Amino acid sequence: MNNQWLPLIGMTVGIVLGIVGAFGGLVPFLIVLVLGAVGYLVGRLAETGEVNLSVRRK
């Protein structure tokens, strides 16, 4: 994945979670959070063929 898009994607996810939390309450917030994590994992699996959740340190 091109790293220049990561801040924009993170900001978009944060905005969506904030809106859901403000207007939907805790349960819809958690549902969106879990589905977002599942979508991330599926996207990583589709992109690389593996899921590596280790943190890279520079």
PDB file of N, CA, C and O in Angstrom, chain B, residues numbered from 101:
ATOM      1  N   MET B 101       0.852  -1.186   0.000  1.00  0.00           N
ATOM      2  CA  MET B 101       0.000   0.000   0.000  1.00  0.00           C
ATOM      3  C   MET B 101       0.887   1.234   0.000  1.00  0.00           C
ATOM      4  O   MET B 101       1.937   1.264   0.641  1.00  0.00           O
ATOM      5  N   ASN B 102       0.457   2.224  -0.712  1.00  0.00           N
ATOM      6  CA  ASN B 102       1.175   3.476  -0.763  1.00  0.00           C
ATOM      7  C   ASN B 102       0.960   4.239   0.548  1.00  0.00           C
ATOM      8  O   ASN B 102      -0.180   4.533   0.907  1.00  0.00           O
ATOM      9  N   ASN B 103       2.030   4.559   1.258  1.00  0.00           N
ATOM     10  CA  ASN B 103       1.926   5.154   2.590  1.00  0.00           C
ATOM     11  C   ASN B 103       1.398   6.578   2.597  1.00  0.00           C
ATOM     12  O   ASN B 103       1.046   7.086   3.661  1.00  0.00           O
ATOM     13  N   GLN B 104       1.330   7.235   1.457  1.00  0.00           N
ATOM     14  CA  GLN B 104       0.826   8.606   1.451  1.00  0.00           C
ATOM     15  C   GLN B 104      -0.673   8.674   1.732  1.00  0.00           C
ATOM     16  O   GLN B 104      -1.177   9.733   2.104  1.00  0.00           O
ATOM     17  N   TRP B 105      -1.390   7.571   1.562  1.00  0.00           N
ATOM     18  CA  TRP B 105      -2.833   7.548   1.780  1.00  0.00           C
ATOM     19  C   TRP B 105      -3.200   7.191   3.220  1.00  0.00           C
ATOM     20  O   TRP B 105      -4.351   7.375   3.614  1.00  0.00           O
ATOM     21  N   LEU B 106      -2.270   6.695   4.003  1.00  0.00           N
ATOM     22  CA  LEU B 106      -2.591   6.233   5.350  1.00  0.00           C
ATOM     23  C   LEU B 106      -3.165   7.336   6.254  1.00  0.00           C
ATOM     24  O   LEU B 106      -4.135   7.068   6.963  1.00  0.00           O
ATOM     25  N   PRO B 107      -2.623   8.550   6.267  1.00  0.00           N
ATOM     26  CA  PRO B 107      -3.240   9.581   7.112  1.00  0.00           C
ATOM     27  C   PRO B 107      -4.673   9.924   6.698  1.00  0.00           C
ATOM     28  O   PRO B 107      -5.523  10.162   7.556  1.00  0.00           O
ATOM     29  N   LEU B 108      -4.942   9.950   5.412  1.00  0.00           N
ATOM     30  CA  LEU B 108      -6.288  10.247   4.929  1.00  0.00           C
ATOM     31  C   LEU B 108      -7.260   9.134   5.301  1.00  0.00           C
ATOM     32  O   LEU B 108      -8.389   9.400   5.713  1.00  0.00           O
ATOM     33  N   ILE B 109      -6.821   7.894   5.156  1.00  0.00           N
ATOM     34  CA  ILE B 109      -7.665   6.764   5.529  1.00  0.00           C
ATOM     35  C   ILE B 109      -7.931   6.777   7.026  1.00  0.00           C
ATOM     36  O   ILE B 109      -9.064   6.563   7.457  1.00  0.00           O
ATOM     37  N   GLY B 110      -6.891   7.028   7.826  1.00  0.00           N
ATOM     38  CA  GLY B 110      -7.059   7.097   9.274  1.00  0.00           C
ATOM     39  C   GLY B 110      -8.004   8.213   9.698  1.00  0.00           C
ATOM     40  O   GLY B 110      -8.827   8.024  10.594  1.00  0.00           O
ATOM     41  N   MET B 111      -7.891   9.368   9.061  1.00  0.00           N
ATOM     42  CA  MET B 111      -8.780  10.483   9.381  1.00  0.00           C
ATOM     43  C   MET B 111     -10.224  10.142   9.017  1.00  0.00           C
ATOM     44  O   MET B 111     -11.142  10.453   9.777  1.00  0.00           O
ATOM     45  N   THR B 112     -10.432   9.512   7.876  1.00  0.00           N
ATOM     46  CA  THR B 112     -11.777   9.136   7.449  1.00  0.00           C
ATOM     47  C   THR B 112     -12.401   8.139   8.413  1.00  0.00           C
ATOM     48  O   THR B 112     -13.564   8.279   8.790  1.00  0.00           O
ATOM     49  N   VAL B 113     -11.636   7.141   8.808  1.00  0.00           N
ATOM     50  CA  VAL B 113     -12.138   6.158   9.771  1.00  0.00           C
ATOM     51  C   VAL B 113     -12.464   6.827  11.099  1.00  0.00           C
ATOM     52  O   VAL B 113     -13.478   6.507  11.720  1.00  0.00           O
ATOM     53  N   GLY B 114     -11.622   7.746  11.539  1.00  0.00           N
ATOM     54  CA  GLY B 114     -11.887   8.465  12.782  1.00  0.00           C
ATOM     55  C   GLY B 114     -13.154   9.301  12.717  1.00  0.00           C
ATOM     56  O   GLY B 114     -13.919   9.349  13.681  1.00  0.00           O
ATOM     57  N   ILE B 115     -13.380   9.955  11.594  1.00  0.00           N
ATOM     58  CA  ILE B 115     -14.592  10.755  11.430  1.00  0.00           C
ATOM     59  C   ILE B 115     -15.825   9.864  11.459  1.00  0.00           C
ATOM     60  O   ILE B 115     -16.808  10.182  12.127  1.00  0.00           O
ATOM     61  N   VAL B 116     -15.777   8.749  10.738  1.00  0.00           N
ATOM     62  CA  VAL B 116     -16.926   7.828  10.712  1.00  0.00           C
ATOM     63  C   VAL B 116     -17.202   7.292  12.112  1.00  0.00           C
ATOM     64  O   VAL B 116     -18.355   7.262  12.542  1.00  0.00           O
ATOM     65  N   LEU B 117     -16.166   6.870  12.826  1.00  0.00           N
ATOM     66  CA  LEU B 117     -16.363   6.358  14.180  1.00  0.00           C
ATOM     67  C   LEU B 117     -16.903   7.445  15.118  1.00  0.00           C
ATOM     68  O   LEU B 117     -17.732   7.165  15.984  1.00  0.00           O
ATOM     69  N   GLY B 118     -16.434   8.670  14.944  1.00  0.00           N
ATOM     70  CA  GLY B 118     -16.941   9.767  15.763  1.00  0.00           C
ATOM     71  C   GLY B 118     -18.409  10.056  15.512  1.00  0.00           C
ATOM     72  O   GLY B 118     -19.167  10.283  16.455  1.00  0.00           O
ATOM     73  N   ILE B 119     -18.814  10.050  14.263  1.00  0.00           N
ATOM     74  CA  ILE B 119     -20.223  10.297  13.923  1.00  0.00           C
ATOM     75  C   ILE B 119     -21.106   9.184  14.458  1.00  0.00           C
ATOM     76  O   ILE B 119     -22.168   9.443  15.024  1.00  0.00           O
ATOM     77  N   VAL B 120     -20.659   7.926  14.276  1.00  0.00           N
ATOM     78  CA  VAL B 120     -21.443   6.798  14.783  1.00  0.00           C
ATOM     79  C   VAL B 120     -21.530   6.850  16.303  1.00  0.00           C
ATOM     80  O   VAL B 120     -22.591   6.592  16.872  1.00  0.00           O
ATOM     81  N   GLY B 121     -20.426   7.181  16.965  1.00  0.00           N
ATOM     82  CA  GLY B 121     -20.435   7.272  18.422  1.00  0.00           C
ATOM     83  C   GLY B 121     -21.328   8.393  18.929  1.00  0.00           C
ATOM     84  O   GLY B 121     -21.981   8.249  19.962  1.00  0.00           O
ATOM     85  N   ALA B 122     -21.361   9.517  18.205  1.00  0.00           N
ATOM     86  CA  ALA B 122     -22.159  10.654  18.644  1.00  0.00           C
ATOM     87  C   ALA B 122     -23.651  10.435  18.439  1.00  0.00           C
ATOM     88  O   ALA B 122     -24.452  10.823  19.289  1.00  0.00           O
ATOM     89  N   PHE B 123     -24.035   9.823  17.328  1.00  0.00           N
ATOM     90  CA  PHE B 123     -25.446   9.706  17.010  1.00  0.00           C
ATOM     91  C   PHE B 123     -26.024   8.319  17.249  1.00  0.00           C
ATOM     92  O   PHE B 123     -27.240   8.173  17.367  1.00  0.00           O
ATOM     93  N   GLY B 124     -25.173   7.296  17.323  1.00  0.00           N
ATOM     94  CA  GLY B 124     -25.688   5.939  17.444  1.00  0.00           C
ATOM     95  C   GLY B 124     -25.575   5.352  18.834  1.00  0.00           C
ATOM     96  O   GLY B 124     -26.386   4.510  19.220  1.00  0.00           O
ATOM     97  N   GLY B 125     -24.593   5.779  19.580  1.00  0.00           N
ATOM     98  CA  GLY B 125     -24.380   5.213  20.904  1.00  0.00           C
ATOM     99  C   GLY B 125     -23.235   4.213  20.909  1.00  0.00           C
ATOM    100  O   GLY B 125     -22.489   4.098  19.937  1.00  0.00           O
ATOM    101  N   LEU B 126     -23.108   3.496  22.011  1.00  0.00           N
ATOM    102  CA  LEU B 126     -21.968   2.609  22.206  1.00  0.00           C
ATOM    103  C   LEU B 126     -22.036   1.351  21.334  1.00  0.00           C
ATOM    104  O   LEU B 126     -21.035   0.975  20.724  1.00  0.00           O
ATOM    105  N   VAL B 127     -23.183   0.707  21.268  1.00  0.00           N
ATOM    106  CA  VAL B 127     -23.285  -0.559  20.530  1.00  0.00           C
ATOM    107  C   VAL B 127     -23.011  -0.358  19.035  1.00  0.00           C
ATOM    108  O   VAL B 127     -22.209  -1.107  18.477  1.00  0.00           O
ATOM    109  N   PRO B 128     -23.626   0.602  18.367  1.00  0.00           N
ATOM    110  CA  PRO B 128     -23.288   0.816  16.953  1.00  0.00           C
ATOM    111  C   PRO B 128     -21.829   1.224  16.763  1.00  0.00           C
ATOM    112  O   PRO B 128     -21.209   0.852  15.767  1.00  0.00           O
ATOM    113  N   PHE B 129     -21.275   1.987  17.711  1.00  0.00           N
ATOM    114  CA  PHE B 129     -19.865   2.366  17.642  1.00  0.00           C
ATOM    115  C   PHE B 129     -18.979   1.127  17.650  1.00  0.00           C
ATOM    116  O   PHE B 129     -18.056   1.016  16.843  1.00  0.00           O
ATOM    117  N   LEU B 130     -19.255   0.199  18.553  1.00  0.00           N
ATOM    118  CA  LEU B 130     -18.460  -1.024  18.647  1.00  0.00           C
ATOM    119  C   LEU B 130     -18.636  -1.900  17.410  1.00  0.00           C
ATOM    120  O   LEU B 130     -17.679  -2.526  16.954  1.00  0.00           O
ATOM    121  N   ILE B 131     -19.848  -1.949  16.865  1.00  0.00           N
ATOM    122  CA  ILE B 131     -20.091  -2.723  15.650  1.00  0.00           C
ATOM    123  C   ILE B 131     -19.270  -2.158  14.494  1.00  0.00           C
ATOM    124  O   ILE B 131     -18.631  -2.912  13.760  1.00  0.00           O
ATOM    125  N   VAL B 132     -19.282  -0.845  14.330  1.00  0.00           N
ATOM    126  CA  VAL B 132     -18.514  -0.217  13.260  1.00  0.00           C
ATOM    127  C   VAL B 132     -17.022  -0.429  13.485  1.00  0.00           C
ATOM    128  O   VAL B 132     -16.277  -0.656  12.532  1.00  0.00           O
ATOM    129  N   LEU B 133     -16.584  -0.357  14.733  1.00  0.00           N
ATOM    130  CA  LEU B 133     -15.175  -0.565  15.046  1.00  0.00           C
ATOM    131  C   LEU B 133     -14.729  -1.982  14.696  1.00  0.00           C
ATOM    132  O   LEU B 133     -13.678  -2.170  14.084  1.00  0.00           O
ATOM    133  N   VAL B 134     -15.523  -2.976  15.082  1.00  0.00           N
ATOM    134  CA  VAL B 134     -15.186  -4.375  14.792  1.00  0.00           C
ATOM    135  C   VAL B 134     -15.235  -4.648  13.292  1.00  0.00           C
ATOM    136  O   VAL B 134     -14.341  -5.301  12.753  1.00  0.00           O
ATOM    137  N   LEU B 135     -16.265  -4.158  12.618  1.00  0.00           N
ATOM    138  CA  LEU B 135     -16.356  -4.371  11.173  1.00  0.00           C
ATOM    139  C   LEU B 135     -15.228  -3.666  10.429  1.00  0.00           C
ATOM    140  O   LEU B 135     -14.750  -4.163   9.410  1.00  0.00           O
ATOM    141  N   GLY B 136     -14.807  -2.529  10.925  1.00  0.00           N
ATOM    142  CA  GLY B 136     -13.661  -1.845  10.326  1.00  0.00           C
ATOM    143  C   GLY B 136     -12.382  -2.651  10.481  1.00  0.00           C
ATOM    144  O   GLY B 136     -11.581  -2.724   9.549  1.00  0.00           O
ATOM    145  N   ALA B 137     -12.180  -3.258  11.645  1.00  0.00           N
ATOM    146  CA  ALA B 137     -11.004  -4.096  11.858  1.00  0.00           C
ATOM    147  C   ALA B 137     -11.046  -5.334  10.965  1.00  0.00           C
ATOM    148  O   ALA B 137     -10.022  -5.735  10.411  1.00  0.00           O
ATOM    149  N   VAL B 138     -12.218  -5.934  10.824  1.00  0.00           N
ATOM    150  CA  VAL B 138     -12.355  -7.100   9.947  1.00  0.00           C
ATOM    151  C   VAL B 138     -12.090  -6.698   8.499  1.00  0.00           C
ATOM    152  O   VAL B 138     -11.415  -7.421   7.765  1.00  0.00           O
ATOM    153  N   GLY B 139     -12.610  -5.566   8.094  1.00  0.00           N
ATOM    154  CA  GLY B 139     -12.357  -5.074   6.740  1.00  0.00           C
ATOM    155  C   GLY B 139     -10.886  -4.802   6.496  1.00  0.00           C
ATOM    156  O   GLY B 139     -10.378  -5.069   5.407  1.00  0.00           O
ATOM    157  N   TYR B 140     -10.192  -4.274   7.499  1.00  0.00           N
ATOM    158  CA  TYR B 140      -8.757  -4.048   7.384  1.00  0.00           C
ATOM    159  C   TYR B 140      -8.017  -5.367   7.188  1.00  0.00           C
ATOM    160  O   TYR B 140      -7.150  -5.476   6.321  1.00  0.00           O
ATOM    161  N   LEU B 141      -8.363  -6.363   7.993  1.00  0.00           N
ATOM    162  CA  LEU B 141      -7.698  -7.662   7.884  1.00  0.00           C
ATOM    163  C   LEU B 141      -7.967  -8.323   6.534  1.00  0.00           C
ATOM    164  O   LEU B 141      -7.061  -8.904   5.937  1.00  0.00           O
ATOM    165  N   VAL B 142      -9.198  -8.239   6.053  1.00  0.00           N
ATOM    166  CA  VAL B 142      -9.529  -8.810   4.746  1.00  0.00           C
ATOM    167  C   VAL B 142      -8.777  -8.069   3.642  1.00  0.00           C
ATOM    168  O   VAL B 142      -8.285  -8.690   2.700  1.00  0.00           O
ATOM    169  N   GLY B 143      -8.689  -6.759   3.755  1.00  0.00           N
ATOM    170  CA  GLY B 143      -7.940  -5.982   2.764  1.00  0.00           C
ATOM    171  C   GLY B 143      -6.464  -6.333   2.754  1.00  0.00           C
ATOM    172  O   GLY B 143      -5.860  -6.456   1.689  1.00  0.00           O
ATOM    173  N   ARG B 144      -5.874  -6.496   3.943  1.00  0.00           N
ATOM    174  CA  ARG B 144      -4.464  -6.905   4.012  1.00  0.00           C
ATOM    175  C   ARG B 144      -4.268  -8.291   3.422  1.00  0.00           C
ATOM    176  O   ARG B 144      -3.280  -8.549   2.733  1.00  0.00           O
ATOM    177  N   LEU B 145      -5.205  -9.176   3.692  1.00  0.00           N
ATOM    178  CA  LEU B 145      -5.121 -10.533   3.161  1.00  0.00           C
ATOM    179  C   LEU B 145      -5.227 -10.521   1.639  1.00  0.00           C
ATOM    180  O   LEU B 145      -4.513 -11.258   0.959  1.00  0.00           O
ATOM    181  N   ALA B 146      -6.109  -9.694   1.107  1.00  0.00           N
ATOM    182  CA  ALA B 146      -6.275  -9.606  -0.342  1.00  0.00           C
ATOM    183  C   ALA B 146      -5.062  -8.952  -1.003  1.00  0.00           C
ATOM    184  O   ALA B 146      -4.681  -9.324  -2.112  1.00  0.00           O
ATOM    185  N   GLU B 147      -4.458  -7.979  -0.323  1.00  0.00           N
ATOM    186  CA  GLU B 147      -3.340  -7.237  -0.900  1.00  0.00           C
ATOM    187  C   GLU B 147      -2.046  -8.049  -0.885  1.00  0.00           C
ATOM    188  O   GLU B 147      -1.333  -8.098  -1.887  1.00  0.00           O
ATOM    189  N   THR B 148      -1.744  -8.678   0.235  1.00  0.00           N
ATOM    190  CA  THR B 148      -0.451  -9.336   0.386  1.00  0.00           C
ATOM    191  C   THR B 148      -0.534 -10.855   0.406  1.00  0.00           C
ATOM    192  O   THR B 148       0.481 -11.526   0.219  1.00  0.00           O
ATOM    193  N   GLY B 149      -1.706 -11.404   0.625  1.00  0.00           N
ATOM    194  CA  GLY B 149      -1.842 -12.842   0.725  1.00  0.00           C
ATOM    195  C   GLY B 149      -1.545 -13.376   2.106  1.00  0.00           C
ATOM    196  O   GLY B 149      -1.624 -14.582   2.337  1.00  0.00           O
ATOM    197  N   GLU B 150      -1.205 -12.497   3.024  1.00  0.00           N
ATOM    198  CA  GLU B 150      -0.935 -12.897   4.414  1.00  0.00           C
ATOM    199  C   GLU B 150      -1.323 -11.754   5.337  1.00  0.00           C
ATOM    200  O   GLU B 150      -1.435 -10.605   4.909  1.00  0.00           O
ATOM    201  N   VAL B 151      -1.524 -12.075   6.589  1.00  0.00           N
ATOM    202  CA  VAL B 151      -1.837 -11.055   7.581  1.00  0.00           C
ATOM    203  C   VAL B 151      -0.684 -11.008   8.569  1.00  0.00           C
ATOM    204  O   VAL B 151      -0.470 -11.951   9.330  1.00  0.00           O
ATOM    205  N   ASN B 152       0.056  -9.910   8.555  1.00  0.00           N
ATOM    206  CA  ASN B 152       1.167  -9.725   9.460  1.00  0.00           C
ATOM    207  C   ASN B 152       0.842  -8.503  10.327  1.00  0.00           C
ATOM    208  O   ASN B 152       0.844  -7.372   9.840  1.00  0.00           O
ATOM    209  N   LEU B 153       0.568  -8.736  11.591  1.00  0.00           N
ATOM    210  CA  LEU B 153       0.172  -7.651  12.491  1.00  0.00           C
ATOM    211  C   LEU B 153       1.326  -7.136  13.330  1.00  0.00           C
ATOM    212  O   LEU B 153       1.110  -6.390  14.285  1.00  0.00           O
ATOM    213  N   SER B 154       2.559  -7.524  12.988  1.00  0.00           N
ATOM    214  CA  SER B 154       3.708  -7.049  13.743  1.00  0.00           C
ATOM    215  C   SER B 154       3.955  -5.581  13.428  1.00  0.00           C
ATOM    216  O   SER B 154       3.637  -5.100  12.341  1.00  0.00           O
ATOM    217  N   VAL B 155       4.522  -4.887  14.390  1.00  0.00           N
ATOM    218  CA  VAL B 155       4.801  -3.468  14.246  1.00  0.00           C
ATOM    219  C   VAL B 155       6.231  -3.305  13.765  1.00  0.00           C
ATOM    220  O   VAL B 155       7.158  -3.875  14.339  1.00  0.00           O
ATOM    221  N   ARG B 156       6.402  -2.530  12.717  1.00  0.00           N
ATOM    222  CA  ARG B 156       7.739  -2.245  12.210  1.00  0.00           C
ATOM    223  C   ARG B 156       8.304  -1.056  12.956  1.00  0.00           C
ATOM    224  O   ARG B 156       7.622  -0.046  13.136  1.00  0.00           O
ATOM    225  N   ARG B 157       9.529  -1.170  13.385  1.00  0.00           N
ATOM    226  CA  ARG B 157      10.200  -0.057  14.065  1.00  0.00           C
ATOM    227  C   ARG B 157      11.384   0.385  13.225  1.00  0.00           C
ATOM    228  O   ARG B 157      12.117  -0.434  12.670  1.00  0.00           O
ATOM    229  N   LYS B 158      11.551   1.670  13.146  1.00  0.00           N
ATOM    230  CA  LYS B 158      12.666   2.228  12.347  1.00  0.00           C
ATOM    231  C   LYS B 158      13.889   2.412  13.207  1.00  0.00           C
ATOM    232  O   LYS B 158      14.923   2.867  12.720  1.00  0.00           O
TER     233      LYS B 158
END
